[in-house]
Each structure stands twice: as structure tokens, then as C-alpha cells.
Amino acid sequence: QVHLVESGGGLVQPGGSLRLSCAASRSILSFNSMKWYRQAPGKQPELVAVISSIGITNHVASVKGRFTISRDIAKNTVYLQMSSLSPEDTAVYYCYADDGIQYWGRGTQVTVSS
């Protein structure tokens, strides 16, 4: 059983920053990829960023230059550094991993509001 636990969400003012963490219950190198998704109220889930098993990263256009996905292999943790946040970034952020089977965390709420 794989567990993914997100943390780091919260309330932040526009222009602010947050760093989300996703701690996995086993080596993150065992996954084909790890991703961050987000789902805003009333909207479909949106892929935000992905990091492959060999560390190649990609970010959706709407967050490029503002968000950065990274990882700490020793800590089995993937991060999402978010800056220049806007109200449009408000959503529940989910961590995802796959090894042929898909695993999801429970999500962490990010609210950007003044």
C-alpha cells in the first residue's frame, strides 16, 4: 500500500508564496512519475507539474515561471514551490504517483485571497 501525504497548503495573500510537500511511503524512484494536480471549485482537475523518475520536469503553461516541482530522494518527498500566487491558483492540490497503478494523496487546500 502506497501512501502519499500532502502538506503545506494554507491561506496566502496575492503575490505570496507557498511550498507544498508530498511525502511518499516508499522510494519515489520506484514511481514512473510524480505529479501535482489541482482542482478548483466547480472545475475539472488540472495537471500542474510533473517530475519523471529521472528528474525531468514539466509545468503547465499557466504556472511556468511561478511554480517549480522538485524532489528530495532521501526524504521520499516531492515539492511544489509556488510564487506570485493569484486568486486563480486557489484550489485543492493533489499529489499523484504511478508505477502502473495510480496513487493519490488526499489533497491540501491552497487559498489565495486578500
XYZ file of N, CA and C in Angstrom:
342
model
N 0.842 -1.179 0.000
C 0.000 0.000 0.000
C 0.888 1.242 0.000
N 0.651 2.102 -0.944
C 1.420 3.341 -1.053
C 0.589 4.479 -0.482
N 1.229 5.289 0.317
C 0.569 6.474 0.865
C 1.307 7.710 0.398
N 0.530 8.695 -0.014
C 1.048 9.998 -0.379
C 0.383 11.025 0.533
N 1.177 11.805 1.225
C 0.632 12.763 2.179
C 1.111 14.163 1.814
N 0.147 15.005 1.451
C 0.464 16.381 1.114
C 0.423 17.265 2.357
N 1.204 18.312 2.309
C 1.191 19.310 3.379
C 1.672 20.637 2.809
N 1.472 21.687 3.585
C 1.983 22.988 3.195
C 0.966 23.962 2.654
N -0.266 23.504 2.479
C -1.286 24.422 1.992
C -1.684 25.428 3.055
N -2.510 26.378 2.628
C -2.981 27.380 3.573
C -3.525 28.587 2.870
N -3.705 29.638 3.647
C -4.205 30.907 3.125
C -3.017 31.846 2.903
N -2.963 32.415 1.724
C -1.872 33.325 1.393
C -2.435 34.496 0.603
N -1.807 35.649 0.754
C -2.253 36.830 0.015
C -1.768 36.781 -1.425
N -2.463 37.443 -2.322
C -1.986 37.519 -3.713
C -0.546 38.030 -3.766
N 0.233 37.388 -4.622
C 1.651 37.724 -4.712
C 2.531 36.936 -3.783
N 1.929 36.193 -2.883
C 2.683 35.430 -1.903
C 3.188 34.101 -2.430
N 3.818 33.351 -1.526
C 4.429 32.077 -1.893
C 4.033 30.994 -0.895
N 4.045 29.773 -1.381
C 3.854 28.595 -0.543
C 4.694 27.474 -1.116
N 5.086 26.553 -0.257
C 5.731 25.348 -0.728
C 4.930 24.146 -0.246
N 4.446 23.376 -1.202
C 3.730 22.151 -0.893
C 4.700 20.979 -0.865
N 4.414 20.035 0.007
C 5.215 18.822 0.100
C 4.330 17.608 -0.096
N 4.899 16.589 -0.684
C 4.216 15.304 -0.846
C 5.176 14.222 -0.386
N 4.881 13.645 0.759
C 5.729 12.607 1.319
C 5.179 11.244 0.928
N 6.029 10.424 0.331
C 5.623 9.083 -0.102
C 6.084 8.043 0.907
N 5.345 6.935 0.942
C 5.650 5.886 1.923
C 6.709 4.918 1.436
N 7.217 5.159 0.237
C 8.332 4.355 -0.248
C 9.171 5.207 -1.195
N 10.267 4.667 -1.670
C 11.174 5.433 -2.516
C 10.455 6.031 -3.728
N 10.641 7.333 -3.913
C 9.991 7.978 -5.049
C 10.636 7.574 -6.374
N 11.799 6.971 -6.322
C 12.429 6.477 -7.548
C 11.715 5.240 -8.092
N 10.856 4.647 -7.289
C 10.116 3.465 -7.737
C 8.926 3.816 -8.612
N 8.609 5.108 -8.698
C 7.470 5.552 -9.495
C 7.924 5.987 -10.880
N 7.069 5.777 -11.855
C 7.361 6.240 -13.210
C 7.414 7.760 -13.255
N 6.522 8.368 -12.529
C 6.479 9.821 -12.434
C 5.698 10.201 -11.192
N 5.892 11.443 -10.788
C 5.069 12.025 -9.737
C 4.574 13.372 -10.237
N 3.362 13.683 -9.880
C 2.717 14.878 -10.422
C 1.980 15.632 -9.328
N 1.742 16.880 -9.616
C 0.838 17.701 -8.838
C -0.348 18.060 -9.734
N -1.522 17.828 -9.209
C -2.761 18.260 -9.836
C -3.428 19.272 -8.905
N -4.348 20.015 -9.456
C -5.182 20.876 -8.635
C -6.605 20.857 -9.166
N -7.517 21.092 -8.254
C -8.926 21.166 -8.628
C -9.553 22.349 -7.926
N -9.982 23.296 -8.708
C -10.679 24.461 -8.184
C -12.164 24.142 -8.078
N -12.885 24.836 -7.229
C -14.314 24.566 -7.069
C -15.063 24.649 -8.388
N -15.825 23.627 -8.690
C -16.636 23.614 -9.903
C -15.871 23.359 -11.186
N -14.582 23.027 -11.057
C -13.777 22.806 -12.259
C -13.205 21.394 -12.284
N -12.767 20.997 -13.451
C -12.116 19.708 -13.610
C -10.698 19.753 -13.034
N -10.199 18.612 -12.611
C -8.796 18.572 -12.155
C -7.855 18.999 -13.276
N -6.807 19.674 -12.884
C -5.835 20.197 -13.840
C -4.439 19.736 -13.455
N -3.718 19.192 -14.418
C -2.329 18.837 -14.167
C -1.511 20.121 -14.049
N -0.696 20.209 -13.020
C 0.093 21.408 -12.771
C 1.557 21.189 -13.130
N 2.115 20.083 -12.652
C 3.544 19.845 -12.869
C 3.828 18.357 -12.745
N 4.905 17.928 -13.392
C 5.290 16.527 -13.359
C 6.808 16.426 -13.243
N 7.249 15.404 -12.528
C 8.668 15.083 -12.459
C 8.811 13.591 -12.735
N 9.660 13.252 -13.671
C 9.821 11.856 -14.045
C 10.772 11.155 -13.089
N 10.887 9.855 -13.265
C 11.770 9.075 -12.400
C 13.227 9.493 -12.538
N 13.576 10.071 -13.694
C 14.967 10.503 -13.871
C 15.104 12.008 -13.644
N 14.065 12.616 -13.138
C 14.165 14.004 -12.706
C 13.824 15.058 -13.732
N 13.298 14.634 -14.873
C 12.874 15.614 -15.870
C 11.560 16.233 -15.416
N 11.479 17.547 -15.505
C 10.294 18.245 -15.024
C 9.567 18.957 -16.154
N 8.292 19.177 -15.929
C 7.492 19.964 -16.854
C 6.376 20.627 -16.066
N 5.982 21.802 -16.518
C 4.949 22.572 -15.838
C 3.932 23.064 -16.846
N 2.677 23.099 -16.424
C 1.645 23.621 -17.310
C 1.913 25.102 -17.570
N 1.487 25.575 -18.736
C 1.824 26.931 -19.171
C 1.393 27.993 -18.162
N 0.249 27.780 -17.533
C -0.285 28.808 -16.635
C 0.552 29.007 -15.363
N 1.450 28.067 -15.072
C 2.258 28.209 -13.856
C 3.750 28.313 -14.157
N 4.126 28.195 -15.411
C 5.553 28.267 -15.759
C 6.144 29.597 -15.325
N 7.305 29.517 -14.718
C 7.947 30.719 -14.208
C 7.490 31.096 -12.821
N 6.411 30.490 -12.335
C 5.904 30.797 -10.991
C 5.999 29.584 -10.067
N 5.767 28.402 -10.605
C 5.781 27.172 -9.808
C 6.974 26.322 -10.237
N 7.525 25.592 -9.290
C 8.620 24.681 -9.593
C 8.437 23.379 -8.833
N 8.434 22.284 -9.575
C 8.377 20.968 -8.955
C 9.809 20.481 -8.737
N 10.038 19.861 -7.601
C 11.363 19.331 -7.295
C 11.195 18.132 -6.375
N 12.309 17.511 -6.030
C 12.211 16.336 -5.178
C 13.435 16.209 -4.292
N 13.252 15.514 -3.196
C 14.345 15.128 -2.309
C 14.275 13.607 -2.200
N 15.146 12.943 -2.908
C 15.092 11.481 -2.968
C 15.299 10.867 -1.588
N 16.207 11.424 -0.822
C 16.497 10.869 0.503
C 15.292 10.954 1.431
N 14.460 11.961 1.219
C 13.273 12.139 2.067
C 12.018 11.567 1.439
N 12.146 10.981 0.256
C 10.966 10.442 -0.447
C 9.873 11.503 -0.572
N 10.273 12.688 -0.910
C 9.354 13.816 -0.926
C 9.478 14.608 -2.225
N 8.343 14.992 -2.739
C 8.266 15.878 -3.896
C 7.666 17.198 -3.423
N 8.165 18.262 -3.985
C 7.732 19.599 -3.579
C 7.108 20.348 -4.757
N 6.304 21.312 -4.415
C 5.819 22.272 -5.396
C 6.016 23.649 -4.780
N 7.029 24.345 -5.254
C 7.273 25.713 -4.814
C 6.421 26.641 -5.658
N 5.580 27.422 -5.006
C 4.659 28.292 -5.708
C 4.931 29.736 -5.301
N 5.054 30.603 -6.285
C 5.267 32.007 -6.003
C 4.368 32.849 -6.900
N 4.330 34.137 -6.618
C 3.454 35.056 -7.362
C 2.048 34.499 -7.465
N 1.547 34.017 -6.356
C 0.228 33.382 -6.351
C -0.877 34.398 -6.606
N -1.887 33.929 -7.298
C -3.049 34.760 -7.589
C -4.306 34.012 -7.154
N -5.422 34.716 -7.030
C -6.664 34.033 -6.636
C -7.026 32.868 -7.565
N -6.585 32.938 -8.804
C -6.872 31.854 -9.755
C -6.134 30.562 -9.406
N -5.168 30.649 -8.531
C -4.445 29.457 -8.090
C -5.145 28.750 -6.926
N -6.210 29.342 -6.430
C -6.960 28.720 -5.340
C -7.537 27.382 -5.783
N -7.223 26.354 -5.039
C -7.655 25.004 -5.399
C -7.192 24.033 -4.312
N -7.686 22.822 -4.414
C -7.099 21.731 -3.648
C -6.011 21.118 -4.522
N -4.842 20.985 -3.960
C -3.696 20.458 -4.690
C -3.453 19.014 -4.265
N -3.356 18.148 -5.267
C -3.199 16.718 -5.036
C -1.863 16.220 -5.570
N -1.288 15.326 -4.823
C -0.085 14.628 -5.255
C -0.499 13.310 -5.905
N 0.203 12.952 -6.953
C -0.101 11.742 -7.724
C 1.197 11.017 -8.021
N 1.122 9.690 -7.994
C 2.262 8.868 -8.385
C 1.753 7.631 -9.098
N 2.585 7.066 -9.963
C 2.172 5.834 -10.620
C 3.363 4.925 -10.836
N 3.065 3.639 -10.730
C 4.032 2.597 -11.063
C 3.326 1.543 -11.883
N 2.361 2.006 -12.682
C 1.444 1.116 -13.362
C 0.111 1.109 -12.640
N 0.168 1.421 -11.384
C -1.015 1.673 -10.552
C -0.964 3.150 -10.163
N -2.120 3.777 -10.114
C -2.181 5.199 -9.782
C -2.434 5.377 -8.299
N -1.716 6.306 -7.716
C -1.881 6.617 -6.299
C -2.136 8.121 -6.163
N -3.013 8.441 -5.240
C -3.364 9.839 -4.999
C -3.277 10.141 -3.507
N -2.852 11.353 -3.214
C -2.962 11.840 -1.856
C -4.348 12.408 -1.619
N -4.577 12.868 -0.409
C -5.896 13.396 -0.058
C -6.033 14.874 -0.387
N -4.940 15.510 -0.695
C -5.012 16.903 -1.095
C -4.733 17.882 0.035
N -4.323 19.069 -0.374
C -4.112 20.166 0.569
C -4.690 21.431 -0.047
N -5.430 22.170 0.760
C -6.122 23.351 0.257
C -5.163 24.536 0.179
N -5.192 25.188 -0.960
C -4.469 26.459 -1.140
C -5.499 27.525 -1.463
N -5.527 28.548 -0.643
C -6.450 29.659 -0.854
C -5.652 30.943 -0.972
N -5.839 31.618 -2.094
C -5.144 32.887 -2.332
C -6.184 34.003 -2.275
N -6.081 34.804 -1.253
C -7.088 35.845 -1.037
C -6.511 36.938 -0.147
N -6.991 38.147 -0.399
C -6.592 39.261 0.459
C -7.609 39.475 1.574
